[in-house]
Short mmCIF file of C-alpha atoms in Angstrom, two decimals:
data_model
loop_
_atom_site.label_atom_id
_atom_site.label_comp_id
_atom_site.label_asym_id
_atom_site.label_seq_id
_atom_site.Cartn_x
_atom_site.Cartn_y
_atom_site.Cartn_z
CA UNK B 16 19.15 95.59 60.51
CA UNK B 17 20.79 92.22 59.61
CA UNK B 18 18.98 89.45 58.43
CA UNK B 19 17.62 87.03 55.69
CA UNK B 20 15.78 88.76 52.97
CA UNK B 21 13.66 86.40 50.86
CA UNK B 22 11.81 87.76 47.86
CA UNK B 23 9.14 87.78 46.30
CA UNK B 24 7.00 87.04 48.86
CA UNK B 25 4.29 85.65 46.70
CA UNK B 26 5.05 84.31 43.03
CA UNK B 27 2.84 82.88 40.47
CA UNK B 28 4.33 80.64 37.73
CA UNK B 29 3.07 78.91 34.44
CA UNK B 30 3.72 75.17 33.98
CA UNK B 31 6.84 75.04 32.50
CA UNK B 32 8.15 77.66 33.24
CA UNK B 33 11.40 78.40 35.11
CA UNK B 34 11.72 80.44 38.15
CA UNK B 35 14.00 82.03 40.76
CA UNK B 36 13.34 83.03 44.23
CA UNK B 37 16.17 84.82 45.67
CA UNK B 38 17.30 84.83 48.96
CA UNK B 39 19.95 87.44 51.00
CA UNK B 40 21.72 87.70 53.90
CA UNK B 41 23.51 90.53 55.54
CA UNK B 42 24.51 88.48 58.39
CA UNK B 43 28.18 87.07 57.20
CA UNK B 44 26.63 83.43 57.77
CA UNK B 45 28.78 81.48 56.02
CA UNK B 46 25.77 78.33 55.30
CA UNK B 47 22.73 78.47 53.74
CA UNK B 48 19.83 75.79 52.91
CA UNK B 49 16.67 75.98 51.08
CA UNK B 50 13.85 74.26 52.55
CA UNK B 51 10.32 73.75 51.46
CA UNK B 52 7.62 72.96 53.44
CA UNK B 53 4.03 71.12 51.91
CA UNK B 54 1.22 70.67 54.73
CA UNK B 55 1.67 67.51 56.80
CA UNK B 56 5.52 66.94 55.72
CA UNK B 57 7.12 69.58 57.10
CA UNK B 58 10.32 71.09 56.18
CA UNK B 59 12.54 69.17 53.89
CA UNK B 60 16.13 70.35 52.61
CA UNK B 61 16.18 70.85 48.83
CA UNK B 62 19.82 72.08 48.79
CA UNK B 63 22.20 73.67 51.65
CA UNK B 64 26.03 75.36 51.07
CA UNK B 65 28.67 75.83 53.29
CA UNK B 66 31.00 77.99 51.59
CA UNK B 67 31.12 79.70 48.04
CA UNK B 68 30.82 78.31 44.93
CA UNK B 69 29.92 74.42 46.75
CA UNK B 70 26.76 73.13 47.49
CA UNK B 71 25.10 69.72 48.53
CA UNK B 72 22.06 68.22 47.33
CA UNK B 73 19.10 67.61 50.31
CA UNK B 74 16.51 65.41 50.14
CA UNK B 75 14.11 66.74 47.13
CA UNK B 76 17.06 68.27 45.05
CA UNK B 77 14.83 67.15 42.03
CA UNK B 78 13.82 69.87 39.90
CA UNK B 79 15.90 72.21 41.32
CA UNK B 80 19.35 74.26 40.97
CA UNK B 81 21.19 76.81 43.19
CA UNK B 82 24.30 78.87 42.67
CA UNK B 83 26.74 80.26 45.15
CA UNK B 84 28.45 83.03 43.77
CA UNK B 85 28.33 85.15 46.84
CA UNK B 86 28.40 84.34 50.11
CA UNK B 87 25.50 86.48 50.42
CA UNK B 88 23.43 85.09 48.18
CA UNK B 89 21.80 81.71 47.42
CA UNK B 90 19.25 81.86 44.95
CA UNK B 91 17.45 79.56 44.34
CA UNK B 92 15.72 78.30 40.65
CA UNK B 93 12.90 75.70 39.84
CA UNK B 94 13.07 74.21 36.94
CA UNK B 95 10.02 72.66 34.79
CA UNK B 96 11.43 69.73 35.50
CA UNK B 97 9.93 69.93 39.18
CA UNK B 98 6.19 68.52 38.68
CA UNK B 99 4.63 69.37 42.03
CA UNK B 100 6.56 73.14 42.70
CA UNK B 101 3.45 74.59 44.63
CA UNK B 102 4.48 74.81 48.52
CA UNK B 103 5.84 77.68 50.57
CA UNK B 104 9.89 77.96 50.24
CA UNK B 105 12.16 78.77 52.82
CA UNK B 106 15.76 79.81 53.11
CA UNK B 107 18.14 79.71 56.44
CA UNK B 108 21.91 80.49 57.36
CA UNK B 109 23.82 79.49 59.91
CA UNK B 110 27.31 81.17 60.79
CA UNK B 111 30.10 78.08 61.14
CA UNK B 112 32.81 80.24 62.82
CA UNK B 113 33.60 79.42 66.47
CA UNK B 114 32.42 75.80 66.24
CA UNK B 115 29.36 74.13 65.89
CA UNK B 116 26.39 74.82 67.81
CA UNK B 117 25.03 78.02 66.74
CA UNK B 118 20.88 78.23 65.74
CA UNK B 119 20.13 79.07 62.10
CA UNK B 120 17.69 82.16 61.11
CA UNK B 121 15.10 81.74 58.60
CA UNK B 122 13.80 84.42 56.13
CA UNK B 123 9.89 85.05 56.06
CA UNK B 124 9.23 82.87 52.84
CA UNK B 125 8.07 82.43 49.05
CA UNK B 126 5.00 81.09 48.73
CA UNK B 127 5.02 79.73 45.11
CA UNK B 128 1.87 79.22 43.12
CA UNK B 129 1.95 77.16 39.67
CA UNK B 130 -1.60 78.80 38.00
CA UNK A 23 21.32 59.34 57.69
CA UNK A 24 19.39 61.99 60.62
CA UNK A 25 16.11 61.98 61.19
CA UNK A 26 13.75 63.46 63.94
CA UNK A 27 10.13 62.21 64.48
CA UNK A 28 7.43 64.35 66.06
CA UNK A 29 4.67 61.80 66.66
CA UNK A 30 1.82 64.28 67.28
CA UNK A 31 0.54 66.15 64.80
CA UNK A 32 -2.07 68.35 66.85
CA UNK A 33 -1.25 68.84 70.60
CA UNK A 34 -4.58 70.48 72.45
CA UNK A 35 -4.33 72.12 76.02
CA UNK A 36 -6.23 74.39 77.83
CA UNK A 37 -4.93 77.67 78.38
CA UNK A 38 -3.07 77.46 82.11
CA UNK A 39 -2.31 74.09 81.78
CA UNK A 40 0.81 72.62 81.14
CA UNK A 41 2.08 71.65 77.80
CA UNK A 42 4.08 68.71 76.20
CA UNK A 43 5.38 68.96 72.57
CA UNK A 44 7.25 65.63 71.79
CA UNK A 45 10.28 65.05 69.56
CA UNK A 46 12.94 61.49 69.35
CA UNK A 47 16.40 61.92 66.72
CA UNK A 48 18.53 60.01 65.29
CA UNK A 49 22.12 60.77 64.16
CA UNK A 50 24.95 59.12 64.12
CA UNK A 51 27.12 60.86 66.87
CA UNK A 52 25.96 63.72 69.37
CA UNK A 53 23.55 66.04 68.15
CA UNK A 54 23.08 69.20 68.57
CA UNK A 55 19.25 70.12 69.07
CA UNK A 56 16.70 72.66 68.42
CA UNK A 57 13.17 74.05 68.63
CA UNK A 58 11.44 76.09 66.58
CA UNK A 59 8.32 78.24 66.03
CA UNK A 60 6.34 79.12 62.93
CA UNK A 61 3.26 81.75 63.05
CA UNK A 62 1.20 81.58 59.75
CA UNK A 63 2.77 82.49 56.58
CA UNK A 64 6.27 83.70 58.27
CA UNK A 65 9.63 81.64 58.57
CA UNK A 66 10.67 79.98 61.72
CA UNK A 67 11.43 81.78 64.96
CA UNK A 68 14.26 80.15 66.94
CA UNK A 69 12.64 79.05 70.42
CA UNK A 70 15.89 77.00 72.30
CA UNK A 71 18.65 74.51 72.01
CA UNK A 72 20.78 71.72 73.71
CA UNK A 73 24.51 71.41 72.44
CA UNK A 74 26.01 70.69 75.73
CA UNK A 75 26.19 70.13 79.45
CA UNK A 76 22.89 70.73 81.57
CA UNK A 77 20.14 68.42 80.37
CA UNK A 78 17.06 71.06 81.05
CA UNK A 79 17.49 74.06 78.40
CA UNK A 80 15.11 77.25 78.81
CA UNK A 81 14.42 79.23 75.80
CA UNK A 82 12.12 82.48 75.37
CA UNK A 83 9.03 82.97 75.96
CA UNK A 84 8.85 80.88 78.66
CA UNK A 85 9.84 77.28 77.26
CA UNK A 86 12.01 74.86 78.35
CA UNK A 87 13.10 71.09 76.98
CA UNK A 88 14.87 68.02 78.56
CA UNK A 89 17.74 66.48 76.51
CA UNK A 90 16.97 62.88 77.21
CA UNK A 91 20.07 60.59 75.54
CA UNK A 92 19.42 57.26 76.30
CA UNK A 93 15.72 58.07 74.82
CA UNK A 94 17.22 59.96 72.17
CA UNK A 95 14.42 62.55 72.85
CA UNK A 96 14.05 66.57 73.57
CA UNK A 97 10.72 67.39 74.22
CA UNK A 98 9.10 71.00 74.59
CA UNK A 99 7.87 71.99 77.78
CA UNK A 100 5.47 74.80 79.23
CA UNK A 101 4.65 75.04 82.74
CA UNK A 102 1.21 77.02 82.07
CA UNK A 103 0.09 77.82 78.09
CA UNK A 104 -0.88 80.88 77.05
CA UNK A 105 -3.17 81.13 74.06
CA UNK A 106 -0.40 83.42 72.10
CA UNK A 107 1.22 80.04 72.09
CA UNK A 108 -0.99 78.63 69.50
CA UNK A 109 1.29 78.01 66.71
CA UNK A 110 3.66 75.13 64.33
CA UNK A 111 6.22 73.84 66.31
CA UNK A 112 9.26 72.63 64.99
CA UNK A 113 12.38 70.22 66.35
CA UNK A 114 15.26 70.16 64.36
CA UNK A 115 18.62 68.02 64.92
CA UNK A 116 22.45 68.61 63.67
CA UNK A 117 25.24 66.01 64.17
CA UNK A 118 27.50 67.81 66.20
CA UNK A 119 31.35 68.31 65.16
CA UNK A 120 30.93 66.73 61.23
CA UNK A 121 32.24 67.92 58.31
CA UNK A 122 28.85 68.08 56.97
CA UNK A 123 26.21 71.01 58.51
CA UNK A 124 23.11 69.12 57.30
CA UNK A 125 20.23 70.21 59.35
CA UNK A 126 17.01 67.87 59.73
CA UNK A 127 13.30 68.82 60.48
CA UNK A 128 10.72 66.54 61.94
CA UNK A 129 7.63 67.23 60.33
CA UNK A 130 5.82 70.30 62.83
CA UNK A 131 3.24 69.68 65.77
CA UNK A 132 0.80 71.69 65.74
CA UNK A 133 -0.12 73.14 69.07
CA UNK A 134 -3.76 74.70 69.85
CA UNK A 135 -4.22 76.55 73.04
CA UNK A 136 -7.67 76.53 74.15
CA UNK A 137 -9.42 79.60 76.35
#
C-alpha cells in the first residue's frame, strides 16, 4: 500500500539529548514538511522540501535539522538546542507534478516525550 | 506571509442539526484551500478542497464548504451531524501557482457532536 510511514510512534528522550524521527514515503511525492502540533496552537511548519537535497525553514525551524538525501525520505532530528521538544510531530507530502492543487497526506505521528 | 484563522476553538451541535466550522485566509494571490480531519492520536485525514471554479465544494463523508473571496473565507458545512463527526478540524491554505509550496494551518476547531 502507498503511503507515509512515520516511526517511532512513541519516543522518549533525555534533556539533551539528540533525536531523529524518521519519516517515509512510497508515494513518489516530490514535497515534504514536518509539522508539529502543541494543544491550542495547532499545526506549525518546522521545515518543508520540495526537491532533493533543498529545504526551507518554517516557522519554528529552531532546534531543529532535516536532510534530504532521498526523495523518499525526510528525517527529521531535534537537537538539544530545542528547549520545549515535547508535542506530537507530524510529517506530510504533496506530489507537485501536473500543477498545483493537489491535497497533501499526513503520516500517523511521533509523539515525543522529553522524561 | 499566509495565514488562516479559525476563530472557534470548540464548535457544539446536537446530533441532526446542522453544523458550521469557520475559517478566513490570507495570502497574497489565489489560494488554494483545504479541510482537514484529525481523530485522536492519528495524522490528518484529507476532508475537501477549493482550487478552482464552482464556489460550493463537497468532500466525503458528507461535507461541503463555500469559497467566499471577497470574505476571504471557506467555511465547513454539514447539513445534519452525526456524532462520528466529533473530531479536530483543520483548514489549511496554499498560494496557488508560486514558486514556493508553503502550506499554512489555522490552529484546529474542535467540533463536539452531542446525542
Amino acid at each position: 500500500d502507498g503511503g507515509i510511514t512515520q516511526s517511532p510512534k512513541y519516543l522518549f528522550r533525555k534533556e539533551g539529548q539528540n533525536v531523529t524521527l524518521s519519516c517515509e514515503q512510497n508515494l513518489n511525492h516530490d514535497a515534504m514538511y514536518w509539522y508539529r502540533q502543541d494543544p491550542g496552537q495547532g499545526l506549525r511548519l518546522i521545515y518543508y522540501s520540495q526537491i532533493v537535497n533543498d529545504f526551507q525553514k518554517g516557522d519554528i525551524a529552531e532546534g531543529y535539522s532535516v536532510s534530504r538525501e532521498k526523495k523518499e525520505s525526510f528525517p527529521l532530528t531535534v537537537t538539544s538546542a530545542q528547549k520545549n521538544p515535547t508535542a506530537f510531530y507530524l510529517c506530510a507530502s504533496l506530489p507537485l507534478a501536473g500543477g498545483g492543487g493537489k491535497e497533501a497526506d499526513f503520516g500517523h505521528g511521533t509523539r515525543l516525550t522529553v522524561v | 506571509a499566509q495565514s488562516v484563522a479559525q476563530p472557534e476553538d470548540q464548535v457544539n451541535v446536537a446530533e441532526g442539526n446542522p453544523l458550521t466550522v469557520k475559517c478566513t485566509y490570507s495570502v497574497s494571490g489565489n489560494p488554494y484551500l483545504f479541510w482537514y480531519v484529525q481523530y485522536p492520536n492519528r495524522g490528518l485525514q484529507f476532508l475537501l478542497k477549493y482550487i478552482t471554479g464552482d464556489n460550493l465544494v463537497k468532500g466525503s463523508y458528507g461535507f461541503e464548504a463555500e469559497f467566499n473571496k471577497s470574505q476571504t473565507s471557506f467555511h465547513l458545512k454539514k447539513p445534519s451531524a452525526l456524532v462520528s463527526d466529533s473530531a479536530l478540524y483543520f483548514c489549511a491554505v496554499r498560494e496557488a501557482g508560486a514558486g514556493s509550496y508553503q502550506l499554512t494551518f489555522g490552529k484546529g476547531t474542535k467540533l463536539s457532536v452531542i446525542p
